[in-house]
Coordinates of C-alpha atoms in Angstrom, one line a residue:
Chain A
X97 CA 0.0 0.0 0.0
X98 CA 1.6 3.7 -1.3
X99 CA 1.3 6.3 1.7
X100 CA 0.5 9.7 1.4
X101 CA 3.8 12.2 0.2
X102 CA 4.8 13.0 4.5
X103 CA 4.2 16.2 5.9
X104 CA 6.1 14.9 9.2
X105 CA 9.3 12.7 8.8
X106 CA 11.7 11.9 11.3
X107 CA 15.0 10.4 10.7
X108 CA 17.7 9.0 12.3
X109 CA 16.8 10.8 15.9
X110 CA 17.5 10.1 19.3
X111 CA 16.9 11.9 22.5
X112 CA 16.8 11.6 26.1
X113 CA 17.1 13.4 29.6
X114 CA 20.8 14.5 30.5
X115 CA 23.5 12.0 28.6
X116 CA 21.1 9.3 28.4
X117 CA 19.0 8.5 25.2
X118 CA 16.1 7.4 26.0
X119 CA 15.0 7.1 22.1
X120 CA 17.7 6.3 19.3
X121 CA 17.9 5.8 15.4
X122 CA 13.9 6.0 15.2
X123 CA 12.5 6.8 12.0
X124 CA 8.8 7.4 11.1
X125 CA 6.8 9.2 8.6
X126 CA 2.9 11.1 8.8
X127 CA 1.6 11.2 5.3
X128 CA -0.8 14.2 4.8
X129 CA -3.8 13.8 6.2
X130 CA -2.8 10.3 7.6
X131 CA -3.6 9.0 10.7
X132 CA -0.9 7.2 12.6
X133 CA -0.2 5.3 15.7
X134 CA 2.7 5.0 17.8
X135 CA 2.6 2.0 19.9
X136 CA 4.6 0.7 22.9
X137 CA 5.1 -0.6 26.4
X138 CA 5.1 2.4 29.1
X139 CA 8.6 3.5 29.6
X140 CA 9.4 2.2 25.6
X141 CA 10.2 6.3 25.0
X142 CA 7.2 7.3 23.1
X143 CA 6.0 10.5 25.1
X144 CA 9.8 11.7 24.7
X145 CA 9.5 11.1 21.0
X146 CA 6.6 13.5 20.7
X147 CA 8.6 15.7 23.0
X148 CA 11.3 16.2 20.5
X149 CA 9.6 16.1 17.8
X150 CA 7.6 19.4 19.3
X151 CA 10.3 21.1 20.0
X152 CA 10.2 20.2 24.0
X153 CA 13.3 18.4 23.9
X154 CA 16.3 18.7 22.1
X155 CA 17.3 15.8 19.9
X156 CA 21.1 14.9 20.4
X157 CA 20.8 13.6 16.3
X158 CA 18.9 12.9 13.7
X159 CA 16.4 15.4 11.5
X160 CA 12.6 16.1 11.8
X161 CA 11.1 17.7 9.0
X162 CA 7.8 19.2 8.7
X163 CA 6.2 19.9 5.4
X164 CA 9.6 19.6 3.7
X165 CA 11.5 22.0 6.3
X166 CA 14.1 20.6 9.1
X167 CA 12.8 22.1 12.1
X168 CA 14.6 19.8 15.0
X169 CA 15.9 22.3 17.3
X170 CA 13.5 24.8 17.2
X171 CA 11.2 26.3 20.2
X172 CA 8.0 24.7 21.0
X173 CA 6.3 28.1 20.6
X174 CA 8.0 28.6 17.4
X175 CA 6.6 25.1 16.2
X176 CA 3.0 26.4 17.1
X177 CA 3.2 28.8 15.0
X178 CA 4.1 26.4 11.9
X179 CA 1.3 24.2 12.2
X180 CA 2.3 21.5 14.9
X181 CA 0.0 21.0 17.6
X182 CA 1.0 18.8 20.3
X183 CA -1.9 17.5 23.0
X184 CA 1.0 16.1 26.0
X185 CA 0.2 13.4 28.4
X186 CA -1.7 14.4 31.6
X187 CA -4.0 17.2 29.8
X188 CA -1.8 19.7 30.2
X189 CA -4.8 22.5 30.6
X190 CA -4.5 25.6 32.6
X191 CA -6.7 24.9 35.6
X192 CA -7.4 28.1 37.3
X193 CA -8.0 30.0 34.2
X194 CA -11.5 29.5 32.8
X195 CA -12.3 27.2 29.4
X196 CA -12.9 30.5 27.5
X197 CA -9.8 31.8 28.6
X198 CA -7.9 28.5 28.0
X199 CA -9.3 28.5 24.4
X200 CA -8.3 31.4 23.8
X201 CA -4.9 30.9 25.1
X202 CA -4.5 28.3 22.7
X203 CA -4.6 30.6 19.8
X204 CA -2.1 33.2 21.3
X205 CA 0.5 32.4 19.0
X206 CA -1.6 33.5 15.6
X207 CA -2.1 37.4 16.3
X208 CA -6.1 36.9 15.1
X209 CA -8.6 39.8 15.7
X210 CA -11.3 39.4 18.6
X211 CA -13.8 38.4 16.2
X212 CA -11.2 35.5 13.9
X213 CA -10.8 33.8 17.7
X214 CA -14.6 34.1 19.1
X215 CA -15.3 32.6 15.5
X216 CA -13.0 29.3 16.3
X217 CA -13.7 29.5 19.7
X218 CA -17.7 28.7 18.4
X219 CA -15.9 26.1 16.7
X220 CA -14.7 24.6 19.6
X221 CA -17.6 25.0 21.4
X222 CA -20.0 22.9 18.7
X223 CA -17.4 20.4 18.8
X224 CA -17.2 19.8 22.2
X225 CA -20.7 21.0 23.2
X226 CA -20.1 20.5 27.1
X227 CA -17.5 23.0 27.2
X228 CA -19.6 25.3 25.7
X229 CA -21.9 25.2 29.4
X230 CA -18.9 25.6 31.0
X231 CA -17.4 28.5 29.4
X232 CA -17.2 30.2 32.6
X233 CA -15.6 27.5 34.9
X234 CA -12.1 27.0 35.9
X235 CA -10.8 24.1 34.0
X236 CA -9.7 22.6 36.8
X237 CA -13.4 22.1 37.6
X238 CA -13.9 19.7 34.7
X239 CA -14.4 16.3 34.7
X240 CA -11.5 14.4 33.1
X241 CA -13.4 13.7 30.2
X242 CA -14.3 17.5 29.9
X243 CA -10.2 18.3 30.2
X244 CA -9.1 16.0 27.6
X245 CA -11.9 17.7 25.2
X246 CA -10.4 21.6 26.2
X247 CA -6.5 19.8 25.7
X248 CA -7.8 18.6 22.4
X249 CA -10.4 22.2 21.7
X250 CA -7.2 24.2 22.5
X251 CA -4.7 22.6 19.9
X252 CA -7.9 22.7 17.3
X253 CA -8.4 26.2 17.0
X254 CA -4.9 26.9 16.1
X255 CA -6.3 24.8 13.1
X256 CA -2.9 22.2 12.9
X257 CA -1.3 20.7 9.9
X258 CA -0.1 17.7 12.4
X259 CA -2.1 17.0 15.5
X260 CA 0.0 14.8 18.0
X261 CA -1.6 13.6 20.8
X262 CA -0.4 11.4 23.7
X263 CA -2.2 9.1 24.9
X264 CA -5.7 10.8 25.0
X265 CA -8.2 8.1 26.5
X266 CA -5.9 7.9 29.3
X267 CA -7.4 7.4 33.0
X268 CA -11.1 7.7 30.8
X269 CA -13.9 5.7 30.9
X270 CA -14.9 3.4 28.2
X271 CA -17.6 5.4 27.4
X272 CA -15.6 8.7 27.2
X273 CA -12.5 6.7 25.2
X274 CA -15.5 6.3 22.7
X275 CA -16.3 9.8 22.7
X276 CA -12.2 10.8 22.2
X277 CA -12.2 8.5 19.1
X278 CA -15.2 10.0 17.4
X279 CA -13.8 13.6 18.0
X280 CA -10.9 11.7 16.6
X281 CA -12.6 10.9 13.5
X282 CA -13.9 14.4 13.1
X283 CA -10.8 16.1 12.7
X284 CA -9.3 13.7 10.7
X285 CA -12.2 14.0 8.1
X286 CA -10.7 17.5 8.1
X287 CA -7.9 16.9 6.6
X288 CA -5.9 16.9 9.8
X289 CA -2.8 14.7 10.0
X290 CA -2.6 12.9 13.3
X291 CA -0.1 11.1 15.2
X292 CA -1.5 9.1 18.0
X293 CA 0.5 7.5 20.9
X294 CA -2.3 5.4 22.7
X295 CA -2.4 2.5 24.9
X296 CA -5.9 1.8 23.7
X297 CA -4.3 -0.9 21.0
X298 CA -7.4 -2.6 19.4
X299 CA -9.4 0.6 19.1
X300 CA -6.1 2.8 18.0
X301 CA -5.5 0.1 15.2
X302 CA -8.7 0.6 14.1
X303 CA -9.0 4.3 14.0
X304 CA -5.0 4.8 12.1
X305 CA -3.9 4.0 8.4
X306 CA -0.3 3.0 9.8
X307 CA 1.6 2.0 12.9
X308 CA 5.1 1.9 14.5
X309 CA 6.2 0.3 17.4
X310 CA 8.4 1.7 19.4
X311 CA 10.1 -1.3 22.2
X312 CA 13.0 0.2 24.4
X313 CA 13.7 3.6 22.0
X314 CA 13.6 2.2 18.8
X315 CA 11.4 1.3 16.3
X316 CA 11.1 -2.7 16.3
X317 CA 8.1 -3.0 13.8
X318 CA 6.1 -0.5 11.3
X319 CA 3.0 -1.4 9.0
X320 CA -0.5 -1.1 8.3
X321 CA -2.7 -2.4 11.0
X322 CA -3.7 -5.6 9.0
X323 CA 0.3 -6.3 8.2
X324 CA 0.9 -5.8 12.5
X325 CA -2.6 -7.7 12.7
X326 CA -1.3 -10.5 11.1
X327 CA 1.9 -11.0 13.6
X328 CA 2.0 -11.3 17.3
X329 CA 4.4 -7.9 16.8
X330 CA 2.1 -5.9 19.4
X331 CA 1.7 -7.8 21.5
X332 CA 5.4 -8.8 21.8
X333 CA 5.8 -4.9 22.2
X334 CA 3.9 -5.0 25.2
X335 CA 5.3 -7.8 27.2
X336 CA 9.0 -5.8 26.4
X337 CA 10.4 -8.1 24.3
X338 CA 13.6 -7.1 22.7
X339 CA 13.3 -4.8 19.5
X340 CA 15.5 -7.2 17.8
X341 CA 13.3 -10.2 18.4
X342 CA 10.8 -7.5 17.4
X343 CA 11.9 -6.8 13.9
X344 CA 12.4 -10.9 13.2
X345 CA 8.7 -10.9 14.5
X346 CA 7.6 -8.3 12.2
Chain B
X1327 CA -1.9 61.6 72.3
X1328 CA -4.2 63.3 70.8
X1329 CA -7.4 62.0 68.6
X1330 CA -5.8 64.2 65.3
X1331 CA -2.1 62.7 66.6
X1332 CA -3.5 59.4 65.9
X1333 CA -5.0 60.3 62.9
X1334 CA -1.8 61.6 61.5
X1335 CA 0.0 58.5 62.6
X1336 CA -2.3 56.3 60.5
X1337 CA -2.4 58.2 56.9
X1338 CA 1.4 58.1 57.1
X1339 CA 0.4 54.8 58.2
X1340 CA -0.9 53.9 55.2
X1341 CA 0.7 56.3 52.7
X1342 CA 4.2 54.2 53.4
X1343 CA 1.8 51.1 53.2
X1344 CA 1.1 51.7 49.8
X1345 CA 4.5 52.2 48.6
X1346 CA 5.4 48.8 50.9
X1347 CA 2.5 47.5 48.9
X1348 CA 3.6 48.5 45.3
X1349 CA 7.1 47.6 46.3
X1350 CA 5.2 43.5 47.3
X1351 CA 3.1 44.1 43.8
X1352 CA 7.0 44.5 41.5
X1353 CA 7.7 41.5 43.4
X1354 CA 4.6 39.6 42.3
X1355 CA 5.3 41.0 38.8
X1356 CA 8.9 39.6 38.6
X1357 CA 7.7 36.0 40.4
X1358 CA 4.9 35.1 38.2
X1359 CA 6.6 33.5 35.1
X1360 CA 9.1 32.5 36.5
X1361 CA 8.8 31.5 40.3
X1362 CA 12.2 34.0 41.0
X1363 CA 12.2 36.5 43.8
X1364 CA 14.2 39.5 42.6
X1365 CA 16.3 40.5 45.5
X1366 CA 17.1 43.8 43.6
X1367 CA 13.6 45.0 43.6
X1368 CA 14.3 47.5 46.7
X1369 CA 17.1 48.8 45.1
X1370 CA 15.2 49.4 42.0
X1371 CA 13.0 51.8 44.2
X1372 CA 16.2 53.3 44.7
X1373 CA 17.1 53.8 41.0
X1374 CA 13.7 55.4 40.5
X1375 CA 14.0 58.0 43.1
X1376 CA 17.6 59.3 42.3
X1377 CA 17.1 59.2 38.7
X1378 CA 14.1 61.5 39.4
X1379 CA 16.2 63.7 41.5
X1380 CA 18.8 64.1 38.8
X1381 CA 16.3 64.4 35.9
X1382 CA 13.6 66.6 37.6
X1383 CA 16.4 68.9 39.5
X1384 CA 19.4 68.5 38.0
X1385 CA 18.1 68.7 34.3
X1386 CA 15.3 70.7 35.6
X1387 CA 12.6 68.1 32.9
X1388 CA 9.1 68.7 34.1
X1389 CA 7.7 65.9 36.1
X1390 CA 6.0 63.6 33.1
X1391 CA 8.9 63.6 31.2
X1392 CA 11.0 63.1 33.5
X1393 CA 9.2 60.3 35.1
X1394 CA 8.6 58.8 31.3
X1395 CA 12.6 58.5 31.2
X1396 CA 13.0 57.0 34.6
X1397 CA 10.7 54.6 33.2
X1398 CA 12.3 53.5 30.5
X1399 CA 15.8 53.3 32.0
X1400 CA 14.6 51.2 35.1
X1401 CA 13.0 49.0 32.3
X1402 CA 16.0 48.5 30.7
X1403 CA 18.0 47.7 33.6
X1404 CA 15.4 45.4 35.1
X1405 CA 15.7 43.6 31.3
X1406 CA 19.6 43.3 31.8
X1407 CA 19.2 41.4 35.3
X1408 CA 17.1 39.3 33.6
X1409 CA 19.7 38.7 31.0
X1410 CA 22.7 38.5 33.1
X1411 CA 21.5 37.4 36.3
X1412 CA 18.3 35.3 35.7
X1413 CA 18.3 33.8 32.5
X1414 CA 21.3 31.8 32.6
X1415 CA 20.2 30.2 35.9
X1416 CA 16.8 29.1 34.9
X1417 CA 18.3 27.6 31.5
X1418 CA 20.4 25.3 33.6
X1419 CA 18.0 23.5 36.2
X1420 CA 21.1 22.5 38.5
X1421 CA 21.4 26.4 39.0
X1422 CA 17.1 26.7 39.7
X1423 CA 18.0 28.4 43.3
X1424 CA 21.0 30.5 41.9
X1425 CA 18.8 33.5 41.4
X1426 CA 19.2 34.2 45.2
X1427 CA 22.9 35.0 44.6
X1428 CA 22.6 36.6 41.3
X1429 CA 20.0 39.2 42.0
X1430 CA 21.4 40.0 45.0
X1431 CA 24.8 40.4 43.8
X1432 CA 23.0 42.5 41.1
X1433 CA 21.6 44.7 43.8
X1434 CA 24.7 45.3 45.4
X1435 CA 26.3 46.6 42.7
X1436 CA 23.5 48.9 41.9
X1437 CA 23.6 50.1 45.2
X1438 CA 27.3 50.6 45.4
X1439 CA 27.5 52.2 42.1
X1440 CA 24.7 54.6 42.7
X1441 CA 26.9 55.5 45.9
X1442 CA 29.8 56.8 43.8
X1443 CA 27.8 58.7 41.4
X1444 CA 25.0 60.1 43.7
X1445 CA 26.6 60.1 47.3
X1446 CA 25.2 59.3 50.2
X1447 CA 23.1 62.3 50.9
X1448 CA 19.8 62.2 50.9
X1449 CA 17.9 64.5 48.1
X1450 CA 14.2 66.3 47.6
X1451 CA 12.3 65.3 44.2
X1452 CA 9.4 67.4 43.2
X1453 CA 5.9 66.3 44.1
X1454 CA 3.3 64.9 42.0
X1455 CA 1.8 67.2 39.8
X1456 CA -0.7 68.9 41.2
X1457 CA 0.0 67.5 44.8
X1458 CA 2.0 69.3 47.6
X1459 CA 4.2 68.8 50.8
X1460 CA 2.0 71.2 52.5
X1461 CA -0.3 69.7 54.7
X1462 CA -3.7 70.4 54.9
X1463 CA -6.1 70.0 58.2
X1464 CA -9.7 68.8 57.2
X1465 CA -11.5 68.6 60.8
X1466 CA -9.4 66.2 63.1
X1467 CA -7.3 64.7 59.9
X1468 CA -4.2 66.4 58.7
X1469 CA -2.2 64.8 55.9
X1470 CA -0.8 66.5 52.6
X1471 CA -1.9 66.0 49.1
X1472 CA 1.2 64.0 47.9
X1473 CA 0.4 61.5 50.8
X1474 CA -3.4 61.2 49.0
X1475 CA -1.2 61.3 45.5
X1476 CA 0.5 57.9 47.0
X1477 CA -2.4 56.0 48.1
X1478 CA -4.4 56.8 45.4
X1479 CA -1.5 56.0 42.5
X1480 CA -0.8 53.0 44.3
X1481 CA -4.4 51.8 44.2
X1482 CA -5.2 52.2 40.6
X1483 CA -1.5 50.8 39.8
X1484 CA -2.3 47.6 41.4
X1485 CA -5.8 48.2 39.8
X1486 CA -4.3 48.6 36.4
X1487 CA -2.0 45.4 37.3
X1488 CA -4.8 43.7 37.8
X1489 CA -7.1 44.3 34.6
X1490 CA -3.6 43.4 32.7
X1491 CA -3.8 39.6 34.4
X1492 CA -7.3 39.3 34.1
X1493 CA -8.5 40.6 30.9
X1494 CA -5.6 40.8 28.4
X1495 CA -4.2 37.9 26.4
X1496 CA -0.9 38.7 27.2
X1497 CA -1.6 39.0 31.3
X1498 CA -3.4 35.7 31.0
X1499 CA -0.4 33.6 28.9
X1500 CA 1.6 35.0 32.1
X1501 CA -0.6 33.1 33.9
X1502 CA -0.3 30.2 32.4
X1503 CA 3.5 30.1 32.1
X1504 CA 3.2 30.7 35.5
X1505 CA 0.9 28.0 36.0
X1506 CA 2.5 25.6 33.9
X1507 CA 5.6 26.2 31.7
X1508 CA 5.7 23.8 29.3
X1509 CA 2.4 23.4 28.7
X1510 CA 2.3 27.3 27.7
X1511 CA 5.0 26.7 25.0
X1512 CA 2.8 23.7 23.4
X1513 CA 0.5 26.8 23.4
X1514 CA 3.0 29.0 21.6
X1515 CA 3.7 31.0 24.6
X1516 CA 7.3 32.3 24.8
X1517 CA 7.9 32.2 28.5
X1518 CA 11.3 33.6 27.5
X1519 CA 9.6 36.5 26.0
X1520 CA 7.2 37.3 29.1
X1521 CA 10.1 36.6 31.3
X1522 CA 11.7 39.6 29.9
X1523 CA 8.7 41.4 30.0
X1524 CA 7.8 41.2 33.5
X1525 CA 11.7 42.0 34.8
X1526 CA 11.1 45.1 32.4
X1527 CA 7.9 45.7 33.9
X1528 CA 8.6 45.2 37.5
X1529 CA 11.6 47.6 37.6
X1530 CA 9.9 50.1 35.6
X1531 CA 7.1 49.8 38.6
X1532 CA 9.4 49.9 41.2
X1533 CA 11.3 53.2 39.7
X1534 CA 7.9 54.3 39.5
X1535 CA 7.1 53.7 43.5
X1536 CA 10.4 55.2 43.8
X1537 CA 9.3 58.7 42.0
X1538 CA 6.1 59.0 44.1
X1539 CA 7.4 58.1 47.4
X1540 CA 10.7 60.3 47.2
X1541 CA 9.0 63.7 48.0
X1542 CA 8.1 61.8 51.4
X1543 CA 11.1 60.0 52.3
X1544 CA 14.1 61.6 50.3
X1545 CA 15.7 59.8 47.6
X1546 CA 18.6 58.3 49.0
X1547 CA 20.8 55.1 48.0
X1548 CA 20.4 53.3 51.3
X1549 CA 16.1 53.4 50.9
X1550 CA 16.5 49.7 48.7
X1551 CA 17.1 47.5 51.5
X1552 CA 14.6 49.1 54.0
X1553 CA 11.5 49.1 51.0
X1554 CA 12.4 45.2 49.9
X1555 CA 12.2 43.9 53.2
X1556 CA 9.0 45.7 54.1
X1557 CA 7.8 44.9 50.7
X1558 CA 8.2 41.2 51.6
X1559 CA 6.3 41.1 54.8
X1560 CA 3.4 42.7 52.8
X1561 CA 4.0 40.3 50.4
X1562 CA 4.2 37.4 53.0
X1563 CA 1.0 38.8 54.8
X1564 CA -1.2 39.4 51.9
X1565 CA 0.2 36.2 49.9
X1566 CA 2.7 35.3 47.2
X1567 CA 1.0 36.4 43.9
X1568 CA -1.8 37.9 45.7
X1569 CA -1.8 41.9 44.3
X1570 CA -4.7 43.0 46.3
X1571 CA -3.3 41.2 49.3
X1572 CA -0.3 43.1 49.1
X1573 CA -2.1 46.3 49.3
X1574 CA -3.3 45.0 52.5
X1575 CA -0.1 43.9 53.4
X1576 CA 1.3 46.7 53.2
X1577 CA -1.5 49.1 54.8
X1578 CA -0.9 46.6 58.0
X1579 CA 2.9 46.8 58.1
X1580 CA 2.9 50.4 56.8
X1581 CA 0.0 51.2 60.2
X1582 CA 1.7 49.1 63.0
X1583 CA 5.1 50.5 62.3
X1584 CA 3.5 54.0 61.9
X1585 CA 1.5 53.7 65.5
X1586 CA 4.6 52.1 67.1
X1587 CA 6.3 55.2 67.0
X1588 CA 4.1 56.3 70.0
X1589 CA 5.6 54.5 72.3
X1590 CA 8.5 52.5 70.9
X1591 CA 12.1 53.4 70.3
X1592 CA 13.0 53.1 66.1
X1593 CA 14.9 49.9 67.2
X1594 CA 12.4 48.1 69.1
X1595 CA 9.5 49.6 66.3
X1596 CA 11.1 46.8 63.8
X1597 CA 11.2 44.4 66.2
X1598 CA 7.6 44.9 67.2
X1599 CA 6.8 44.8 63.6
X1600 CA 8.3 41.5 63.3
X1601 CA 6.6 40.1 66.0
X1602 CA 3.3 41.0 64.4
X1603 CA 3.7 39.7 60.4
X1604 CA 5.2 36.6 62.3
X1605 CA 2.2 36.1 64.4
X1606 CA -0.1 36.6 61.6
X1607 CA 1.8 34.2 59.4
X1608 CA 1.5 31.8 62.3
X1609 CA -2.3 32.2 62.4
X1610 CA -2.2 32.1 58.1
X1611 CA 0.7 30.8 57.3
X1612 CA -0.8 31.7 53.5
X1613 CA -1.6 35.3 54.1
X1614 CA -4.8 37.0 54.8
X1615 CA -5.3 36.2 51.0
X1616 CA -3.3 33.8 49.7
X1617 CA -4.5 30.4 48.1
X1618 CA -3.3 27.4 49.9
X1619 CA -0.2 25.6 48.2
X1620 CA -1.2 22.3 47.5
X1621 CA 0.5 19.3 45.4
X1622 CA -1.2 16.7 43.3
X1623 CA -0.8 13.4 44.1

C-alpha cells in the first residue's frame, strides 16, 4: 500500500534526559492527512519522542522535517506557530483560568482579531458542546473527560497541519474513550494529520492508516494495521520483548 | 496623644503602606513566570527615586517627562538582570536556586554604584503634579496631598495590574507560564519572551514607586534594603502572587510601624513589627489572602 507524500518525517533521531537516550535511530513518517499510531510498552520512549519532535526536547541527532523544512531544534512556541500541535500526556490544561480563557490561550501564538478567535472559539464549542456550558468555569473544575476535550479544543483552533496527541483516552472511561475516538474521527475528516500515541491498542489500530512500534527507544516493527494484525508484533511490544526479536517478528 | 495625633500616625500609616505594597506588587510581577524573587527590587525603588532627582532637578525636565525617562531606563535595567543574572540560571536547572545570589549580587552593585555617582546624601524630588508637601487639616485629619497622591496611584496601579492579568491575552499567557511552563510553549507562549517582559515591567514599577514616594522620604541610595524587606512582609502577609493582598499587606505593616512610633524606640518599632507579620503568618501561614499551596498526588 503507497502512503501519502509525509508532511512529518523523522530520521535517524535520538533523545533523552541529560546524557542518556532514552529514544535512538527511530525513524517514522505522517503522510498528509494520515492518521498514525505510535505504539509501545510504558517507559518504551514514546512521550519523549513526541517531546522532541515538538520542540520540548532537544534531539542529540537525527532530523525532523515538517512539510519539507528541518525544524529539529527549534522552540516549541515557534513550532506552534508552523502548524504543529501537540496535546501532551496528563492534559496539560491551565486549571485556574476558565475554558474561554484556556481557548483562547490556545490561539495566542496566531495574532487573530477578537472576532477571527470568538469565531474558532464557536468552533470549539460545537465540537465539544459540554464546554460550551462551562465556558465560565475554571478548567480545573472539569471532569477528566471534559479536560481532555479543552486539551484537544485548544490545539484545534490553532487549526494544525499535524495534531500529535499522547495518549488521550488515558485514565477515561470506556464510554468517554468512545467519545475521544469519534472527535478523533472528526478532525481527521478535516484533513488533519494525526499522530497518535495510545495504549488503547485494538481501538487505535482501528482508527489509524499505519503504525510503528516503538520497544526500548527504537522502532522494532512499522505497518499497516492488517500487516501488525497478522503478527503477534504488538503484542510482543507490550510484554518488552527485545526490539531485535521484534523486527524478526515483524 | 491626641485623637488628630493618631489620625496623623495612620495616613502616614498607610501612605508608606502603599508604597510597601507597590514595592510587594513588583515582586509579584517579577515572580509570576518564572517563580524567581528579585532580591534587587528595593534597590530598584532606589534607582527610581535618584534618577528623578537628577532628571527633575538636576536637568530641571518637568515631572512627566522626566518620570517617562525613569521609566524606561529602570526598564532596561530590570531587562539586563534578567539577562545577566536570571536567564542563565533558569536555562540550567542544576542552578534553579542560583537566582538568590545573582539578584542579589545585582543589587549590590546597583547600590554601590549609585553610591559613587549620587553620594550618600539624601535629596528632595518634586511632588506629583498637582500634589503638595504642604499639609492640609480637614477637621481632626491632617495629611498633605502628595500622601493622598501615593495612596491613590498605588491603588489604581495595582488596579491597572490587575485588569492586565485578568483581561488581556498577554496577562493571562503570564498566567499560564506561571501556571504551567511547558504546557504554555505547546501553546506557543514564549515564557522567555514574558520573562523579559515582567523583569522590564517590575523595575519600571518599582522606579515608579520610587518617584512617588521620594518627595516623602528623600531619595537616597540606602532606601533599597529598608522598601524590599518591608515589601516582603506585605507580600508574605497578603500572599505570594496575591496583588490586592499586598495592598493590604502593606497598609498593615505600613500602620503598625507608623503607630509604634508612639511609644516604641526606632529599634524596638522593627522588632515589634516583626513580632506581628510573624504572628499573623503563624495564624495564616498563607496570608490574609493567599490560596493554599497544594501538590497533586
Amino acid at each position: 500500500m503507497s502512503r501519502p507524500e509525509p508532511i512529518l518525517a523523522v530520521d535517524g533521531l535520538a533523545v533523552g534526559y541529560g546524557v542518556v537516550p532514552i529514544v535512538r535511530d527511530v525513524a517514522l513518517a505522517v503522510g498528509r492527512g494520515e492518521a498514525v499510531a505510535l505504539l509501545g510498552a510504558n517507559g518504551a520512549g514514546k512521550s519523549t519522542l513526541l517531546k522532541a519532535i515538538s520542540g520540548l526536547l532537544k534531539p542529540s541527532a537525527g532530523r525532523i522535517r515538517l512539510a519539507g523544512k528541518d525544524i529539529q531544534g527549534l522552540a516549541a512556541e515557534t513550532l506552534v506557530g508552523r502548524g504543529l500541535s501537540h496535546v501532551a500526556e496528563g492534559r496539560r490544561i491551565f486549571r485556574k483560568e476558565s475554558v474561554a480563557d484556556n481557548i483562547q490561550l490556545g490561539m495566542y501564538r496566531l495574532g487573530l482579531g477578537r472576532a477571527e478567535m470568538a469565531r474558532r472559539r464557536d468552533e470549539a464549542f460545537t465540537l465539544f458542546p459540554a464546554l460550551r456550558e462551562k465556558a465560565p468555569a475554571a478548567a480545573g473544575t472539569l471532569s477528566g473527560g471534559q479536560q481532555q476535550m479543552l486539551a484537544i479544543a485548544q490545539a484545534l483552533v490553532r487549526r494544525p497541519s499535524v495534531l500529535m496527541l499522547d495518549e488521550p483516552s488515558l485514565g477515561l472511561a470506556p464510554i468517554l474513550v468512545d467519545e475521544v475516538f469519534r472527535v478523533l474521527g472528526d478532525i481527521r475528516a478535516q484533513g488533519v494529520s494525526v499522530l497518535l500515541v495510545e495504549q488503547v491498542v485494538e481501538q487505535t489500530l482501528g482508527f489509524v492508516d499505519f503504525a510503528y512500534v516503538l520497544a526500548n527507544g527504537r522502532i522494532a516493527a512499522a505497518g499497516t494495521p492488517a500487516e501488525l494484525g497478522r503478527t503477534d508484533v504488538v503484542r510482543q511490544a507490550y510484554l518488552g520483548r527485545a526490539p531485535a526479536d521484534l523486527e524478526g517478528a515483524a | 496623644m491626641s485623637l488628630e495625633d493618631i489620625l496623623a500616625l495612620l495616613v502616614s500609616g498607610v501612605t508608606m503602606g502603599a508604597v510597601y505594597a507597590m514595592v510587594a506588587v513588583s515582586l509579584n510581577i517579577a515572580f509570576k513566570p518564572t517563580n524567581v524573587f528579585n532580591l534587587a527590587q528595593g534597590e530598584f525603588v532606589m534607582l527610581g527615586a535618584m534618577f528623578a532627582w537628577g532628571l527633575m532637578t538636576g536637568w530641571s525636565l518637568p515631572w512627566l517627562a522626566g518620570t517617562a525617562l525613569v521609566l524606561v531606563a529602570a526598564g532596561a535595567l530590570g531587562l539586563l538582570e534578567e539577562r545577566l543574572a536570571v536567564a542563565p540560571l533558569l536555562a540550567n536547572a542544576r542552578h534553579h536556586h542560583g537566582w538568590i545570589i545573582s539578584t542579589l549580587a545585582f543589587s549590590i552593585v546597583v547600590l554601590h554604584t549609585s553610591d559613587r555617582v549620587y553620594g550618600t546624601d539624601p535629596q528632595a524630588v518634586p511632588p506629583v503634579p498637582g500634589a503638595s508637601l504642604d499639609m492640609v487639616q480637614i477637621g481632626a485629619l491632617t495629611f498633605s496631598t502628595q500622601q493622598v497622591a501615593v495612596i491613590v496611584l498605588a491603588a489604581l496601579s495595582i488596579a491597572a495590574v490587575e485588569w492586565f492579568y485578568r483581561s488581556t491575552l498577554v496577562g493571562k499567557a503570564v498566567l499560564a507560564v506561571a501556571e504551567d511552563r511547558d504546557g504554555a510553549r505547546l501553546n506557543g507562549i514564549s515564557p522567555l519572551t514574558l520573562t523579559m517582559g515582567s523583569f522590564a515591567v517590575a523595575a519600571a514599577y518599582s522606579a515608579f514607586t520610587g518617584v512617588i514616594a521620594a518627595p516623602l522620604v528623600l531619595a537616597s541610595t540606602s532606601i533599597g534594603m529598608m522598601l524590599l524587606v518591608k515589601g516582603f512582609m506585605a507580600l508574605a502577609i497578603g500572599g505570594v502572587g496575591n496583588n490586592w493582598g499586598a495592598l493590604a499587606g502593606g497598609m498593615l505593616v505600613g500602620c503598625v510601624e507608623s503607630l509604634s512610633s508612639v511609644s516604641a524606640t526606632p529599634g524596638y518599632r522593627q522588632v515589634l513589627l516583626l513580632a506581628v507579620v510573624l504572628a499573623l503568618l503563624l495564624v495564616r501561614p498563607h496570608g490574609l489572602a493567599g490560596a493554599r499551596l497544594t501538590r497533586e498526588v
